[in-house]
Amino acid sequence: MTAFTITPLTPNFGALVGEIDLSNTLTAHTMGNLERALLQWKVLFFRDQDIDIEDQKRLGSWFGELEVHPTAKRDSANAEVLRIEEDGEHRAHNNLWHSDVSFELEPPLGSILRAREVPPVGGDTLFADMEAAYAGLGDDIKERIDGANAVHGWPPAWIDIAMRQRGVTDREEFRRQFPDPEHPVVRRHPRTGNKCLYVNTAFTRRIVGLEQSESDELLAFLYRQAAIPEYQCRFRWQPNSIAFWDNRCTQHYAVADFHPQRRVVERITICGDRPI
Ligand code: OGA
Ligand code: MN
């Protein structure tokens, strides 16, 4: 028996979970059902969860170790919490299709994002189902990309931040510690075994073995798949709304239409494994 309710946002992708209180420690049975729901719907949404950071961390910890974002402040007591605070002066620049920190060798399993302050309207987040995006490709493209690898890289501005925060002054040393990884263009989801398109506009640099121009052209086509409405769902936030996405098979886009109004969200991130 499932203790919570599921209300789909679209027929196959994204669902609202109701009749659940995340400030409670949930039973292993409920957590198992929640994980199955995440695997099925890929992104789960919750409303009216007046929880604290410990609750948010406990929810994430059930799925795996929590990750400290590479550019998060090192000295903060809650280093696992990534706080994104936006207003007239600060912008997050995450209004592009991406999966989180794919430039890591082992990118996250998923993230749990909780809204603290939201504008009266605007600041929605879009999600794209990258398993559906792969399935929708023609056989010729699938043949070209099955087995191909792509280089993912740090955005240069983030390297500077990460170096400052770690006290690393030598760029070469930093690059030795954090080399740009290669990931399969089509990854298999470690739990479902399903193939997902795994390149994104924010962090993918080039497809290995192709001329840059050919790689750019193919990547531009693959990036466009996330922008197809049939693969998407769109979430309108309220204070205490939560989105929990599977970062292995989805991408997201934060709509930057609300500035200069304030929007504050807090994310915890669950460690994942190396894409295969
Ligand atoms: C993130 C992110 C989207 C948003 O937290 O990784 O991209 O809508 N946020 O704030
Ligand atoms: Mn993101």
Short mmCIF file of C-alpha atoms and ligand atoms in Angstrom, two decimals:
data_model
loop_
_atom_site.label_atom_id
_atom_site.label_comp_id
_atom_site.label_asym_id
_atom_site.label_seq_id
_atom_site.Cartn_x
_atom_site.Cartn_y
_atom_site.Cartn_z
CA MET A 1 0.00 0.00 0.00
CA THR A 2 1.26 3.47 -0.83
CA ALA A 3 0.83 5.99 1.94
CA PHE A 4 0.99 9.01 -0.38
CA THR A 5 -0.92 10.09 -3.46
CA ILE A 6 0.47 10.71 -6.95
CA THR A 7 -0.98 13.33 -9.29
CA PRO A 8 0.76 13.44 -12.68
CA LEU A 9 1.67 16.84 -14.14
CA THR A 10 1.81 15.30 -17.61
CA PRO A 11 0.89 11.76 -18.71
CA ASN A 12 4.39 10.32 -18.28
CA PHE A 13 6.70 12.87 -16.70
CA GLY A 14 6.58 14.73 -13.39
CA ALA A 15 4.16 14.06 -10.56
CA LEU A 16 2.91 15.83 -7.47
CA VAL A 17 3.18 13.77 -4.31
CA GLY A 18 0.38 14.45 -1.83
CA GLU A 19 -0.66 13.22 1.62
CA ILE A 20 2.92 13.15 2.82
CA ASP A 21 4.68 15.11 5.58
CA LEU A 22 8.41 15.33 4.98
CA SER A 23 9.03 16.67 8.49
CA ASN A 24 8.36 13.12 9.70
CA THR A 25 10.90 10.35 9.49
CA LEU A 26 9.30 8.19 6.83
CA THR A 27 9.31 4.42 7.08
CA ALA A 28 11.58 2.32 4.87
CA HIS A 29 8.42 1.10 3.19
CA THR A 30 7.30 4.64 2.29
CA MET A 31 10.81 5.61 1.20
CA GLY A 32 10.94 2.55 -1.05
CA ASN A 33 7.66 3.64 -2.62
CA LEU A 34 8.98 7.18 -3.00
CA GLU A 35 12.06 5.90 -4.78
CA ARG A 36 9.90 3.84 -7.14
CA ALA A 37 7.82 6.97 -7.80
CA LEU A 38 10.99 8.94 -8.57
CA LEU A 39 12.19 6.28 -11.00
CA GLN A 40 8.80 6.27 -12.72
CA TRP A 41 8.08 10.02 -12.84
CA LYS A 42 11.71 11.27 -12.84
CA VAL A 43 10.78 14.45 -11.00
CA LEU A 44 8.55 14.61 -7.93
CA PHE A 45 6.94 17.74 -6.55
CA PHE A 46 5.64 18.47 -3.06
CA ARG A 47 3.60 21.38 -1.68
CA ASP A 48 3.35 23.01 1.73
CA GLN A 49 6.36 21.28 3.27
CA ASP A 50 7.32 23.59 6.12
CA ILE A 51 10.41 21.55 6.86
CA ASP A 52 13.86 22.49 8.12
CA ILE A 53 17.24 21.79 6.61
CA GLU A 54 17.67 18.64 8.69
CA ASP A 55 14.42 17.23 7.25
CA GLN A 56 15.57 18.07 3.74
CA LYS A 57 18.95 16.43 4.38
CA ARG A 58 17.32 13.35 5.92
CA LEU A 59 15.14 12.90 2.85
CA GLY A 60 18.17 13.14 0.56
CA SER A 61 20.39 10.94 2.74
CA TRP A 62 18.07 8.00 2.27
CA PHE A 63 19.10 7.97 -1.39
CA GLY A 64 22.83 8.38 -0.85
CA GLU A 65 25.58 10.56 0.52
CA LEU A 66 25.06 14.30 0.20
CA GLU A 67 27.35 16.28 -2.04
CA VAL A 68 28.93 19.64 -1.38
CA HIS A 69 28.58 21.77 -4.49
CA PRO A 70 32.04 22.58 -5.90
CA THR A 71 31.49 26.33 -5.62
CA ALA A 72 29.55 26.32 -2.35
CA LYS A 73 31.09 28.27 0.51
CA ARG A 74 33.59 25.99 2.26
CA ASP A 75 33.21 27.44 5.74
CA SER A 76 29.45 27.32 5.96
CA ALA A 77 28.01 25.15 8.73
CA ASN A 78 25.64 23.60 6.24
CA ALA A 79 28.02 23.09 3.34
CA GLU A 80 25.64 20.60 1.70
CA VAL A 81 23.01 23.31 1.30
CA LEU A 82 23.26 25.35 -1.86
CA ARG A 83 21.29 28.54 -1.36
CA ILE A 84 20.33 30.41 -4.52
CA GLU A 85 19.24 33.93 -3.66
CA GLU A 86 18.13 36.21 -6.48
CA ASP A 87 16.82 39.76 -6.70
CA GLY A 88 17.47 42.90 -8.71
CA GLU A 89 21.22 42.60 -8.28
CA HIS A 90 21.86 38.86 -8.14
CA ARG A 91 21.06 36.44 -10.90
CA ALA A 92 21.69 32.72 -10.89
CA HIS A 93 22.19 32.31 -14.65
CA ASN A 94 20.62 28.87 -14.61
CA ASN A 95 18.14 29.79 -17.34
CA LEU A 96 19.64 27.29 -19.73
CA TRP A 97 19.02 23.57 -20.13
CA HIS A 98 21.36 21.57 -17.94
CA SER A 99 21.82 18.61 -15.72
CA ASP A 100 23.64 19.56 -12.54
CA VAL A 101 27.46 19.54 -12.37
CA SER A 102 27.90 17.03 -15.19
CA PHE A 103 31.56 18.12 -15.32
CA GLU A 104 32.18 15.93 -12.30
CA LEU A 105 33.45 12.39 -12.81
CA GLU A 106 30.50 11.17 -10.76
CA PRO A 107 27.65 13.65 -11.26
CA PRO A 108 24.76 13.73 -8.79
CA LEU A 109 21.97 11.17 -8.58
CA GLY A 110 19.53 13.96 -7.94
CA SER A 111 18.72 17.17 -6.16
CA ILE A 112 16.04 18.28 -3.74
CA LEU A 113 15.19 21.95 -4.21
CA ARG A 114 12.99 23.75 -1.73
CA ALA A 115 11.48 27.21 -2.26
CA ARG A 116 11.91 29.66 0.59
CA GLU A 117 10.75 32.89 -1.07
CA VAL A 118 9.08 33.15 -4.45
CA PRO A 119 7.77 36.03 -6.54
CA PRO A 120 3.93 36.23 -6.80
CA VAL A 121 4.22 34.97 -10.36
CA GLY A 122 7.19 33.84 -12.46
CA GLY A 123 10.38 32.00 -11.64
CA ASP A 124 8.96 28.63 -12.72
CA THR A 125 11.27 25.71 -13.37
CA LEU A 126 11.04 23.59 -16.50
CA PHE A 127 12.13 19.97 -16.58
CA ALA A 128 12.86 17.74 -19.57
CA ASP A 129 12.66 13.95 -19.74
CA MET A 130 15.91 12.91 -21.41
CA GLU A 131 14.87 9.27 -21.66
CA ALA A 132 11.89 10.33 -23.78
CA ALA A 133 14.19 12.67 -25.72
CA TYR A 134 16.49 9.78 -26.58
CA ALA A 135 13.57 7.51 -27.48
CA GLY A 136 12.24 10.16 -29.85
CA LEU A 137 15.42 10.32 -31.95
CA GLY A 138 15.61 8.76 -35.39
CA ASP A 139 17.51 5.49 -35.82
CA ASP A 140 20.25 7.22 -37.85
CA ILE A 141 21.03 9.65 -35.02
CA LYS A 142 20.82 6.90 -32.42
CA GLU A 143 23.40 4.92 -34.39
CA ARG A 144 25.70 7.93 -34.51
CA ILE A 145 25.59 8.62 -30.80
CA ASP A 146 25.27 5.16 -29.20
CA GLY A 147 28.73 4.41 -27.85
CA ALA A 148 30.01 7.99 -28.37
CA ASN A 149 31.56 9.97 -25.53
CA ALA A 150 31.55 13.68 -24.83
CA VAL A 151 33.86 15.92 -22.81
CA HIS A 152 32.16 17.91 -20.06
CA GLY A 153 33.96 20.92 -18.64
CA TRP A 154 33.89 23.42 -15.80
CA PRO A 155 32.59 26.86 -16.69
CA PRO A 156 35.72 29.06 -16.42
CA ALA A 157 34.12 31.44 -13.91
CA TRP A 158 33.37 28.51 -11.60
CA ILE A 159 37.01 27.37 -11.65
CA ASP A 160 38.05 30.73 -10.20
CA ILE A 161 35.43 30.50 -7.46
CA ALA A 162 36.29 26.89 -6.61
CA MET A 163 40.03 27.72 -6.49
CA ARG A 164 39.47 30.67 -4.16
CA GLN A 165 37.31 28.60 -1.87
CA ARG A 166 39.83 25.79 -1.67
CA GLY A 167 42.78 28.12 -1.38
CA VAL A 168 44.32 26.59 -4.52
CA THR A 169 46.34 29.23 -6.37
CA ASP A 170 47.82 27.12 -9.17
CA ARG A 171 45.38 26.59 -12.01
CA GLU A 172 47.34 23.62 -13.35
CA GLU A 173 47.18 21.93 -9.96
CA PHE A 174 43.44 22.52 -9.83
CA ARG A 175 43.02 21.05 -13.32
CA ARG A 176 45.02 17.98 -12.25
CA GLN A 177 42.65 17.49 -9.32
CA PHE A 178 39.54 18.19 -11.38
CA PRO A 179 40.12 17.11 -14.98
CA ASP A 180 37.28 17.48 -17.49
CA PRO A 181 35.61 14.06 -17.64
CA GLU A 182 34.28 12.15 -20.62
CA HIS A 183 30.76 10.78 -20.27
CA PRO A 184 28.73 8.66 -22.67
CA VAL A 185 26.45 10.76 -24.89
CA VAL A 186 23.78 8.15 -24.18
CA ARG A 187 23.92 6.87 -20.64
CA ARG A 188 22.11 3.93 -19.15
CA HIS A 189 20.18 4.74 -16.04
CA PRO A 190 21.80 2.66 -13.28
CA ARG A 191 18.45 1.65 -11.78
CA THR A 192 16.08 1.32 -14.71
CA GLY A 193 18.61 0.36 -17.39
CA ASN A 194 16.91 2.79 -19.78
CA LYS A 195 18.92 4.90 -22.21
CA CYS A 196 18.97 8.66 -21.65
CA LEU A 197 20.46 11.49 -23.66
CA TYR A 198 23.25 12.89 -21.51
CA VAL A 199 24.64 16.06 -23.09
CA ASN A 200 23.66 19.56 -22.00
CA THR A 201 24.16 23.15 -23.10
CA ALA A 202 25.76 24.26 -19.84
CA PHE A 203 28.64 21.82 -19.45
CA THR A 204 29.17 19.61 -22.50
CA ARG A 205 32.10 20.79 -24.62
CA ARG A 206 32.56 18.38 -27.54
CA ILE A 207 32.00 14.88 -28.78
CA VAL A 208 35.17 12.83 -28.71
CA GLY A 209 36.58 11.91 -32.12
CA LEU A 210 34.65 14.47 -34.17
CA GLU A 211 35.91 17.68 -35.74
CA GLN A 212 34.84 20.63 -33.57
CA SER A 213 32.45 21.92 -36.25
CA GLU A 214 30.82 18.51 -36.71
CA SER A 215 30.63 18.09 -32.96
CA ASP A 216 29.08 21.56 -32.53
CA GLU A 217 26.44 20.78 -35.13
CA LEU A 218 25.51 17.42 -33.65
CA LEU A 219 25.49 18.80 -30.10
CA ALA A 220 23.29 21.74 -31.14
CA PHE A 221 20.79 19.25 -32.53
CA LEU A 222 20.93 17.08 -29.41
CA TYR A 223 20.58 20.11 -27.09
CA ARG A 224 17.43 21.16 -28.92
CA GLN A 225 15.69 17.96 -27.85
CA ALA A 226 15.35 19.21 -24.25
CA ALA A 227 13.44 22.22 -25.60
CA ILE A 228 10.66 20.08 -27.15
CA PRO A 229 7.48 20.70 -25.14
CA GLU A 230 6.31 17.07 -25.38
CA TYR A 231 9.28 16.04 -23.23
CA GLN A 232 8.71 18.71 -20.59
CA CYS A 233 6.82 19.62 -17.50
CA ARG A 234 6.74 23.03 -15.86
CA PHE A 235 6.45 23.68 -12.15
CA ARG A 236 5.03 26.80 -10.58
CA TRP A 237 6.52 27.36 -7.16
CA GLN A 238 4.91 28.43 -3.93
CA PRO A 239 6.75 28.96 -0.64
CA ASN A 240 7.53 25.50 0.79
CA SER A 241 7.20 23.75 -2.54
CA ILE A 242 9.83 21.11 -3.24
CA ALA A 243 11.11 19.58 -6.46
CA PHE A 244 13.10 16.35 -6.33
CA TRP A 245 14.63 15.49 -9.68
CA ASP A 246 16.56 12.50 -10.93
CA ASN A 247 19.61 14.23 -12.37
CA ARG A 248 20.61 11.15 -14.39
CA CYS A 249 17.68 11.22 -16.77
CA THR A 250 16.36 14.79 -16.66
CA GLN A 251 17.48 18.33 -17.36
CA HIS A 252 16.06 21.55 -16.00
CA TYR A 253 15.81 25.25 -16.85
CA ALA A 254 15.09 28.04 -14.37
CA VAL A 255 12.93 30.66 -16.06
CA ALA A 256 14.53 34.09 -15.48
CA ASP A 257 11.42 36.24 -15.88
CA PHE A 258 10.95 37.62 -12.36
CA HIS A 259 13.91 39.93 -11.69
CA PRO A 260 14.19 42.33 -9.86
CA GLN A 261 11.86 40.48 -7.50
CA ARG A 262 13.24 38.14 -4.89
CA ARG A 263 13.44 34.38 -5.20
CA VAL A 264 15.25 32.18 -2.72
CA VAL A 265 15.62 28.43 -3.04
CA GLU A 266 17.75 25.89 -1.21
CA ARG A 267 19.12 22.73 -2.73
CA ILE A 268 20.64 19.62 -1.33
CA THR A 269 22.35 17.29 -3.77
CA ILE A 270 22.72 13.51 -3.62
CA CYS A 271 25.95 11.91 -4.84
CA GLY A 272 25.66 9.73 -7.91
CA ASP A 273 27.86 7.33 -9.81
CA ARG A 274 29.94 7.46 -12.95
CA PRO A 275 27.72 7.49 -16.05
CA ILE A 276 27.94 4.29 -18.13
C1 OGA B 1 19.48 24.11 -9.40
C2 OGA B 1 18.77 24.89 -10.40
C3 OGA B 1 16.59 25.77 -10.72
C4 OGA B 1 15.70 26.78 -10.08
O1 OGA B 1 19.21 24.30 -8.21
O2 OGA B 1 20.29 23.26 -9.79
O3 OGA B 1 19.11 24.86 -11.55
O4 OGA B 1 14.57 26.90 -10.57
N1 OGA B 1 17.71 25.56 -9.94
O5 OGA B 1 16.10 27.44 -9.13
MN MN B 2 20.54 23.16 -11.83
#
